Amino acid sequence: MINTNEIVETIKMIRDEHLDIRTITMGISLLDCADASAEKACQKIYDKITRYAKDLVRVGEDISRRYGIPIINKRISVTPISMVAGASDAKDYMPFARALDRAAKETGVNFIGGYSALVYKGIAKGDQLLIDSIPQALCETERVCSSVGVATTKAGINMDAVKKMGEIIVDMAERSADDDSMGCAKFVVFANPVEDNPFMAGAFHGVGEGDCVINVGVSGPGVVKSALERIKGQDFNVLSETIKNTAFKITRMGQLVAREASKMLGVPFGIVDLSLAPTPEVGDSVAYILEEMGLEKCGTHGTTAALALLNDAVKKGGVMASSSVGGLSGAFIPVSEDAGMIAAAECGALQLDKLEAMTCVCSVGLDMIAVPGDTPASTISAIIADEMAIGVINQKTTAVRIIPAAGKTVGDSVEFGGLLGAAPVMPVHPYSSEEFISRGGRIPAPIHSLRN
């Protein structure tokens, strides 16, 4: 039973410590929208999304008012479009991107994810058409997000796809140069992607999911930091227990919202994703949590160990609070979306290589990182390859969302506004990876993938 102290504590978390529901995401299967006619398929897609999600935004706002809990984003994820569009006669997938964008605007959601392809071992015709269209799709639509899965522990790394990813990222950066290369902020490259992730830009509705489901993403870096402020100087056991207990409370709130949304929409409840997703607002930062543990600046020696403890304790606390924890669940380290990460990068404490090391122990990977606009596509591909290798070898989800900021160099910054924030342009190694990336083919799956 909830007591008065817990109610007061939750109110304080919301009012003073930036606790919020980061997103309610409705996952919708589009498999039954496949049609030999691209025009008919696009109409089916628009009709199904607008029918299922017509009340999503209203319900989110009703729940927010009723419980006093901020719900920041309402989003939709759909079946990877390459699977649906591949059944059609389309030679150009832009009509599918436009149909998604129209549906997102009609329902009022912030973003729609799933303009995606999964190409772990090879690239089918439908996948190729979709991948080729990504730069135009993301630069000419407003709310469409895209992802491509290029690696899994079972399949290895599709290096032909990795090479192509570097090229389309550079293309997107140039197409959206007037908007600080914003197109790249809506695109993610994955190893071991999960099918129930509610967070953008990487959300898609997996083929193993039902027809429609509600997934909720909760975030509370400020709550965790405040809890740690009360235990200064205590040992790591106390530190871990404090984070676990705080994550438990945050997850219970997410479970409440998810079940309410599920009931009001008449849609099954999927998962609560307990990811400490930061914002550019001061006080709502994963980097500040790490610094509260005793690091002078995020990025210094000890940062990876601190992040490992944080990520593990968050997962343990979340699992204690709900039998439906899923998605990515852990700590995100997007540079542009975290005030502490921005400050650490600006002063030079946090470098790209250190961020890569941190991704070995946290959720997702190299996220919202700006690099010089003249960075070669092969270097972007090599950065992706490194991150995919971390995911494949460690049997975890990793991702890259990187922005080669057109016309900018180290010392400049990109400004996206809102939750996407701003990012200082970080240096990359000047030495070429061109010959390595040009080899093509597939890096084989690791030996520990043979588990059957």
Tab-separated table of N, CA, C and O in Angstrom, residues 203-291:
chain	number	residue	atom	x	y	z
A	203	ALA	N	13.536	3.315	-32.180
A	203	ALA	CA	12.398	2.447	-31.920
A	203	ALA	C	11.828	1.862	-33.204
A	203	ALA	O	11.666	2.557	-34.190
A	204	PHE	N	11.547	0.547	-33.177
A	204	PHE	CA	10.717	-0.085	-34.202
A	204	PHE	C	9.932	-1.203	-33.523
A	204	PHE	O	10.285	-1.656	-32.429
A	205	HIS	N	8.846	-1.619	-34.146
A	205	HIS	CA	7.974	-2.643	-33.583
A	205	HIS	C	8.388	-3.980	-34.165
A	205	HIS	O	8.191	-4.239	-35.350
A	206	GLY	N	8.981	-4.840	-33.340
A	206	GLY	CA	9.544	-6.088	-33.839
A	206	GLY	C	8.500	-7.069	-34.322
A	206	GLY	O	7.343	-7.052	-33.879
A	207	VAL	N	8.921	-7.977	-35.200
A	207	VAL	CA	7.987	-8.954	-35.768
A	207	VAL	C	7.534	-9.978	-34.732
A	207	VAL	O	6.542	-10.672	-34.930
A	208	GLY	N	8.244	-10.057	-33.616
A	208	GLY	CA	7.824	-10.959	-32.550
A	208	GLY	C	6.793	-10.356	-31.621
A	208	GLY	O	6.298	-11.031	-30.711
A	209	GLU	N	6.460	-9.087	-31.835
A	209	GLU	CA	5.473	-8.396	-31.006
A	209	GLU	C	4.061	-8.652	-31.542
A	209	GLU	O	3.877	-9.124	-32.657
A	210	GLY	N	3.064	-8.296	-30.722
A	210	GLY	CA	1.676	-8.430	-31.133
A	210	GLY	C	1.256	-7.337	-32.088
A	210	GLY	O	2.075	-6.545	-32.571
A	211	ASP	N	-0.050	-7.269	-32.351
A	211	ASP	CA	-0.557	-6.315	-33.322
A	211	ASP	C	-0.384	-4.876	-32.844
A	211	ASP	O	-0.095	-3.977	-33.627
A	212	CYS	N	-0.566	-4.665	-31.550
A	212	CYS	CA	-0.418	-3.320	-30.988
A	212	CYS	C	-0.079	-3.447	-29.518
A	212	CYS	O	-0.582	-4.343	-28.827
A	213	VAL	N	0.773	-2.571	-29.015
A	213	VAL	CA	1.229	-2.664	-27.631
A	213	VAL	C	1.625	-1.285	-27.134
A	213	VAL	O	1.972	-0.403	-27.938
A	214	ILE	N	1.566	-1.089	-25.819
A	214	ILE	CA	2.009	0.160	-25.204
A	214	ILE	C	3.289	-0.088	-24.421
A	214	ILE	O	3.332	-0.939	-23.513
A	215	ASN	N	4.358	0.642	-24.773
A	215	ASN	CA	5.624	0.609	-24.041
A	215	ASN	C	5.900	1.991	-23.460
A	215	ASN	O	5.614	3.002	-24.111
A	216	VAL	N	6.435	2.026	-22.268
A	216	VAL	CA	6.682	3.295	-21.579
A	216	VAL	C	8.157	3.411	-21.230
A	216	VAL	O	8.778	2.443	-20.779
A	217	GLY	N	8.718	4.596	-21.460
A	217	GLY	CA	10.096	4.884	-21.073
A	217	GLY	C	10.117	5.887	-19.938
A	217	GLY	O	9.513	6.958	-20.030
A	218	VAL	N	10.767	5.538	-18.841
A	218	VAL	CA	10.835	6.386	-17.651
A	218	VAL	C	12.238	6.944	-17.520
A	218	VAL	O	13.214	6.297	-17.894
A	219	SER	N	12.345	8.152	-16.973
A	219	SER	CA	13.664	8.743	-16.804
A	219	SER	C	13.738	9.552	-15.520
A	219	SER	O	12.805	10.266	-15.186
A	220	GLY	N	14.857	9.433	-14.810
A	220	GLY	CA	15.005	10.218	-13.595
A	220	GLY	C	16.436	10.387	-13.133
A	220	GLY	O	16.755	10.102	-11.969
A	221	PRO	N	17.350	10.876	-14.007
A	221	PRO	CA	18.728	11.091	-13.543
A	221	PRO	C	18.809	12.040	-12.353
A	221	PRO	O	19.615	11.841	-11.441
A	222	GLY	N	17.962	13.076	-12.346
A	222	GLY	CA	17.994	14.032	-11.241
A	222	GLY	C	17.605	13.410	-9.929
A	222	GLY	O	18.129	13.771	-8.863
A	223	VAL	N	16.686	12.444	-9.964
A	223	VAL	CA	16.261	11.746	-8.753
A	223	VAL	C	17.412	10.925	-8.189
A	223	VAL	O	17.673	10.921	-6.973
A	224	VAL	N	18.130	10.220	-9.067
A	224	VAL	CA	19.264	9.408	-8.620
A	224	VAL	C	20.355	10.297	-8.040
A	224	VAL	O	20.922	10.001	-6.976
A	225	LYS	N	20.648	11.404	-8.699
A	225	LYS	CA	21.684	12.306	-8.193
A	225	LYS	C	21.318	12.836	-6.814
A	225	LYS	O	22.159	12.876	-5.901
A	226	SER	N	20.071	13.230	-6.619
A	226	SER	CA	19.648	13.746	-5.318
A	226	SER	C	19.792	12.694	-4.233
A	226	SER	O	20.172	12.993	-3.101
A	227	ALA	N	19.469	11.440	-4.574
A	227	ALA	CA	19.612	10.352	-3.598
A	227	ALA	C	21.071	10.163	-3.203
A	227	ALA	O	21.395	9.939	-2.023
A	228	LEU	N	21.972	10.292	-4.174
A	228	LEU	CA	23.399	10.109	-3.882
A	228	LEU	C	23.970	11.269	-3.076
A	228	LEU	O	24.935	11.093	-2.317
A	229	GLU	N	23.387	12.448	-3.230
A	229	GLU	CA	23.844	13.597	-2.440
A	229	GLU	C	23.661	13.360	-0.948
A	229	GLU	O	24.373	13.938	-0.118
A	230	ARG	N	22.728	12.490	-0.595
A	230	ARG	CA	22.432	12.233	0.820
A	230	ARG	C	23.327	11.159	1.423
A	230	ARG	O	23.229	10.889	2.627
A	231	ILE	N	24.197	10.540	0.625
A	231	ILE	CA	25.056	9.475	1.157
A	231	ILE	C	26.523	9.753	0.835
A	231	ILE	O	27.307	8.832	0.598
A	232	LYS	N	26.908	10.998	0.810
A	232	LYS	CA	28.293	11.372	0.475
A	232	LYS	C	29.289	10.603	1.336
A	232	LYS	O	29.128	10.489	2.550
A	233	GLY	N	30.320	10.075	0.681
A	233	GLY	CA	31.415	9.443	1.397
A	233	GLY	C	31.178	8.002	1.781
A	233	GLY	O	32.108	7.338	2.265
A	234	GLN	N	29.978	7.479	1.587
A	234	GLN	CA	29.714	6.093	1.980
A	234	GLN	C	30.216	5.127	0.909
A	234	GLN	O	30.458	5.502	-0.238
A	235	ASP	N	30.333	3.837	1.289
A	235	ASP	CA	31.019	2.894	0.402
A	235	ASP	C	30.146	2.468	-0.774
A	235	ASP	O	28.976	2.821	-0.884
A	236	PHE	N	30.735	1.660	-1.658
A	236	PHE	CA	30.071	1.302	-2.899
A	236	PHE	C	28.851	0.409	-2.689
A	236	PHE	O	27.929	0.425	-3.494
A	237	ASN	N	28.848	-0.391	-1.631
A	237	ASN	CA	27.664	-1.200	-1.344
A	237	ASN	C	26.459	-0.309	-1.055
A	237	ASN	O	25.360	-0.544	-1.555
A	238	VAL	N	26.680	0.711	-0.234
A	238	VAL	CA	25.606	1.663	0.074
A	238	VAL	C	25.202	2.419	-1.185
A	238	VAL	O	24.012	2.644	-1.454
A	239	LEU	N	26.191	2.796	-1.975
A	239	LEU	CA	25.935	3.512	-3.226
A	239	LEU	C	25.028	2.693	-4.139
A	239	LEU	O	24.010	3.178	-4.660
A	240	SER	N	25.377	1.424	-4.335
A	240	SER	CA	24.594	0.553	-5.205
A	240	SER	C	23.180	0.349	-4.675
A	240	SER	O	22.203	0.417	-5.433
A	241	GLU	N	23.058	0.111	-3.382
A	241	GLU	CA	21.732	-0.099	-2.802
A	241	GLU	C	20.856	1.147	-2.940
A	241	GLU	O	19.655	1.048	-3.184
A	242	THR	N	21.462	2.306	-2.793
A	242	THR	CA	20.707	3.557	-2.914
A	242	THR	C	20.167	3.728	-4.331
A	242	THR	O	19.009	4.110	-4.538
A	243	ILE	N	20.999	3.428	-5.321
A	243	ILE	CA	20.556	3.537	-6.718
A	243	ILE	C	19.460	2.511	-7.002
A	243	ILE	O	18.450	2.827	-7.647
A	244	LYS	N	19.631	1.285	-6.501
A	244	LYS	CA	18.611	0.244	-6.711
A	244	LYS	C	17.270	0.667	-6.132
A	244	LYS	O	16.225	0.532	-6.772
A	245	ASN	N	17.282	1.183	-4.914
A	245	ASN	CA	16.036	1.587	-4.266
A	245	ASN	C	15.369	2.741	-5.015
A	245	ASN	O	14.147	2.793	-5.147
A	246	THR	N	16.187	3.662	-5.512
A	246	THR	CA	15.638	4.795	-6.264
A	246	THR	C	15.059	4.326	-7.588
A	246	THR	O	13.973	4.759	-7.993
A	247	ALA	N	15.775	3.436	-8.273
A	247	ALA	CA	15.276	2.897	-9.536
A	247	ALA	C	13.971	2.140	-9.335
A	247	ALA	O	13.076	2.184	-10.187
A	248	PHE	N	13.844	1.467	-8.214
A	248	PHE	CA	12.605	0.753	-7.889
A	248	PHE	C	11.423	1.724	-7.849
A	248	PHE	O	10.372	1.480	-8.453
A	249	LYS	N	11.595	2.831	-7.161
A	249	LYS	CA	10.511	3.811	-7.035
A	249	LYS	C	10.147	4.419	-8.392
A	249	LYS	O	8.966	4.617	-8.703
A	250	ILE	N	11.168	4.722	-9.186
A	250	ILE	CA	10.922	5.308	-10.500
A	250	ILE	C	10.152	4.324	-11.382
A	250	ILE	O	9.196	4.692	-12.081
A	251	THR	N	10.558	3.054	-11.344
A	251	THR	CA	9.913	2.048	-12.177
A	251	THR	C	8.460	1.836	-11.782
A	251	THR	O	7.596	1.619	-12.644
A	252	ARG	N	8.157	1.881	-10.487
A	252	ARG	CA	6.770	1.700	-10.036
A	252	ARG	C	5.879	2.785	-10.636
A	252	ARG	O	4.739	2.527	-11.010
A	253	MET	N	6.402	4.003	-10.718
A	253	MET	CA	5.625	5.072	-11.328
A	253	MET	C	5.399	4.780	-12.814
A	253	MET	O	4.296	4.980	-13.350
A	254	GLY	N	6.424	4.308	-13.487
A	254	GLY	CA	6.288	3.963	-14.894
A	254	GLY	C	5.285	2.850	-15.111
A	254	GLY	O	4.497	2.881	-16.066
A	255	GLN	N	5.287	1.870	-14.228
A	255	GLN	CA	4.326	0.761	-14.325
A	255	GLN	C	2.895	1.273	-14.186
A	255	GLN	O	1.995	0.840	-14.913
A	256	LEU	N	2.684	2.196	-13.262
A	256	LEU	CA	1.358	2.780	-13.068
A	256	LEU	C	0.875	3.454	-14.348
A	256	LEU	O	-0.260	3.230	-14.806
A	257	VAL	N	1.725	4.296	-14.942
A	257	VAL	CA	1.348	5.020	-16.154
A	257	VAL	C	1.114	4.047	-17.308
A	257	VAL	O	0.144	4.190	-18.071
A	258	ALA	N	1.974	3.038	-17.447
A	258	ALA	CA	1.836	2.084	-18.545
A	258	ALA	C	0.518	1.330	-18.444
A	258	ALA	O	-0.198	1.154	-19.448
A	259	ARG	N	0.177	0.877	-17.256
A	259	ARG	CA	-1.065	0.113	-17.092
A	259	ARG	C	-2.291	1.004	-17.300
A	259	ARG	O	-3.303	0.564	-17.860
A	260	GLU	N	-2.214	2.244	-16.862
A	260	GLU	CA	-3.328	3.175	-17.072
A	260	GLU	C	-3.519	3.442	-18.557
A	260	GLU	O	-4.640	3.423	-19.060
A	261	ALA	N	-2.419	3.699	-19.261
A	261	ALA	CA	-2.503	3.954	-20.697
A	261	ALA	C	-3.034	2.729	-21.434
A	261	ALA	O	-3.863	2.846	-22.353
A	262	SER	N	-2.581	1.567	-21.036
A	262	SER	CA	-3.034	0.327	-21.644
A	262	SER	C	-4.545	0.157	-21.475
A	262	SER	O	-5.267	-0.174	-22.433
A	263	LYS	N	-5.042	0.403	-20.270
A	263	LYS	CA	-6.472	0.248	-19.986
A	263	LYS	C	-7.308	1.269	-20.756
A	263	LYS	O	-8.325	0.923	-21.359
A	264	MET	N	-6.857	2.522	-20.771
A	264	MET	CA	-7.635	3.576	-21.422
A	264	MET	C	-7.657	3.445	-22.941
A	264	MET	O	-8.631	3.824	-23.599
A	265	LEU	N	-6.585	2.887	-23.495
A	265	LEU	CA	-6.504	2.739	-24.951
A	265	LEU	C	-7.004	1.383	-25.435
A	265	LEU	O	-7.175	1.174	-26.638
A	266	GLY	N	-7.201	0.452	-24.496
A	266	GLY	CA	-7.625	-0.884	-24.882
A	266	GLY	C	-6.557	-1.643	-25.640
A	266	GLY	O	-6.850	-2.441	-26.536
A	267	VAL	N	-5.304	-1.396	-25.271
A	267	VAL	CA	-4.146	-1.986	-25.949
A	267	VAL	C	-3.292	-2.700	-24.910
A	267	VAL	O	-3.109	-2.184	-23.802
A	268	PRO	N	-2.749	-3.888	-25.201
A	268	PRO	CA	-1.936	-4.594	-24.210
A	268	PRO	C	-0.730	-3.778	-23.736
A	268	PRO	O	-0.120	-3.035	-24.512
A	269	PHE	N	-0.404	-3.927	-22.450
A	269	PHE	CA	0.791	-3.317	-21.864
A	269	PHE	C	1.990	-4.179	-22.222
A	269	PHE	O	1.986	-5.387	-22.012
A	270	GLY	N	3.028	-3.533	-22.772
A	270	GLY	CA	4.237	-4.254	-23.138
A	270	GLY	C	5.288	-4.227	-22.055
A	270	GLY	O	5.367	-5.111	-21.209
A	271	ILE	N	6.094	-3.162	-22.045
A	271	ILE	CA	7.210	-3.097	-21.088
A	271	ILE	C	7.369	-1.678	-20.535
A	271	ILE	O	6.867	-0.705	-21.110
A	272	VAL	N	8.060	-1.614	-19.407
A	272	VAL	CA	8.590	-0.355	-18.900
A	272	VAL	C	10.094	-0.362	-19.167
A	272	VAL	O	10.789	-1.295	-18.763
A	273	ASP	N	10.563	0.637	-19.861
A	273	ASP	CA	11.998	0.783	-20.136
A	273	ASP	C	12.545	1.799	-19.156
A	273	ASP	O	12.265	2.989	-19.246
A	274	LEU	N	13.302	1.301	-18.179
A	274	LEU	CA	13.883	2.192	-17.178
A	274	LEU	C	15.261	2.628	-17.660
A	274	LEU	O	16.279	2.053	-17.308
A	275	SER	N	15.293	3.630	-18.492
A	275	SER	CA	16.560	4.162	-18.985
A	275	SER	C	16.753	5.565	-18.434
A	275	SER	O	15.864	6.409	-18.562
A	276	LEU	N	17.887	5.800	-17.802
A	276	LEU	CA	18.177	7.138	-17.303
A	276	LEU	C	18.522	8.020	-18.494
A	276	LEU	O	19.684	8.185	-18.862
A	277	ALA	N	17.470	8.540	-19.137
A	277	ALA	CA	17.642	9.370	-20.331
A	277	ALA	C	17.711	10.829	-19.900
A	277	ALA	O	16.733	11.374	-19.394
A	278	PRO	N	18.842	11.477	-20.087
A	278	PRO	CA	19.019	12.847	-19.606
A	278	PRO	C	18.384	13.874	-20.526
A	278	PRO	O	17.884	13.540	-21.618
A	279	THR	N	18.409	15.121	-20.105
A	279	THR	CA	18.011	16.258	-20.946
A	279	THR	C	19.090	17.332	-20.811
A	279	THR	O	19.928	17.282	-19.905
A	280	PRO	N	19.055	18.344	-21.692
A	280	PRO	CA	20.038	19.431	-21.579
A	280	PRO	C	19.824	20.312	-20.348
A	280	PRO	O	20.660	21.173	-20.064
A	281	GLU	N	18.732	20.093	-19.624
A	281	GLU	CA	18.448	20.918	-18.456
A	281	GLU	C	19.417	20.585	-17.325
A	281	GLU	O	19.667	19.406	-17.023
A	282	VAL	N	19.961	21.588	-16.689
A	282	VAL	CA	20.896	21.379	-15.582
A	282	VAL	C	20.181	20.639	-14.462
A	282	VAL	O	19.064	20.981	-14.077
A	283	GLY	N	20.828	19.582	-13.947
A	283	GLY	CA	20.229	18.789	-12.890
A	283	GLY	C	19.617	17.497	-13.386
A	283	GLY	O	19.241	16.638	-12.589
A	284	ASP	N	19.524	17.335	-14.695
A	284	ASP	CA	18.908	16.143	-15.275
A	284	ASP	C	19.938	15.417	-16.127
A	284	ASP	O	19.740	15.196	-17.314
A	285	SER	N	21.046	15.027	-15.477
A	285	SER	CA	22.222	14.589	-16.216
A	285	SER	C	22.802	13.296	-15.648
A	285	SER	O	22.977	13.168	-14.432
A	286	VAL	N	23.108	12.340	-16.527
A	286	VAL	CA	23.820	11.136	-16.107
A	286	VAL	C	25.257	11.485	-15.718
A	286	VAL	O	25.807	10.936	-14.757
A	287	ALA	N	25.869	12.408	-16.439
A	287	ALA	CA	27.243	12.813	-16.109
A	287	ALA	C	27.330	13.346	-14.681
A	287	ALA	O	28.293	13.066	-13.953
A	288	TYR	N	26.323	14.107	-14.250
A	288	TYR	CA	26.339	14.647	-12.894
A	288	TYR	C	26.205	13.548	-11.845
A	288	TYR	O	26.716	13.674	-10.730
A	289	ILE	N	25.514	12.459	-12.177
A	289	ILE	CA	25.454	11.312	-11.259
A	289	ILE	C	26.846	10.738	-11.066
A	289	ILE	O	27.279	10.460	-9.934
A	290	LEU	N	27.568	10.558	-12.171
A	290	LEU	CA	28.917	9.995	-12.091
A	290	LEU	C	29.831	10.914	-11.286
A	290	LEU	O	30.672	10.445	-10.505
A	291	GLU	N	29.663	12.209	-11.487
A	291	GLU	CA	30.482	13.162	-10.725
A	291	GLU	C	30.092	13.171	-9.250
A	291	GLU	O	30.954	13.356	-8.370
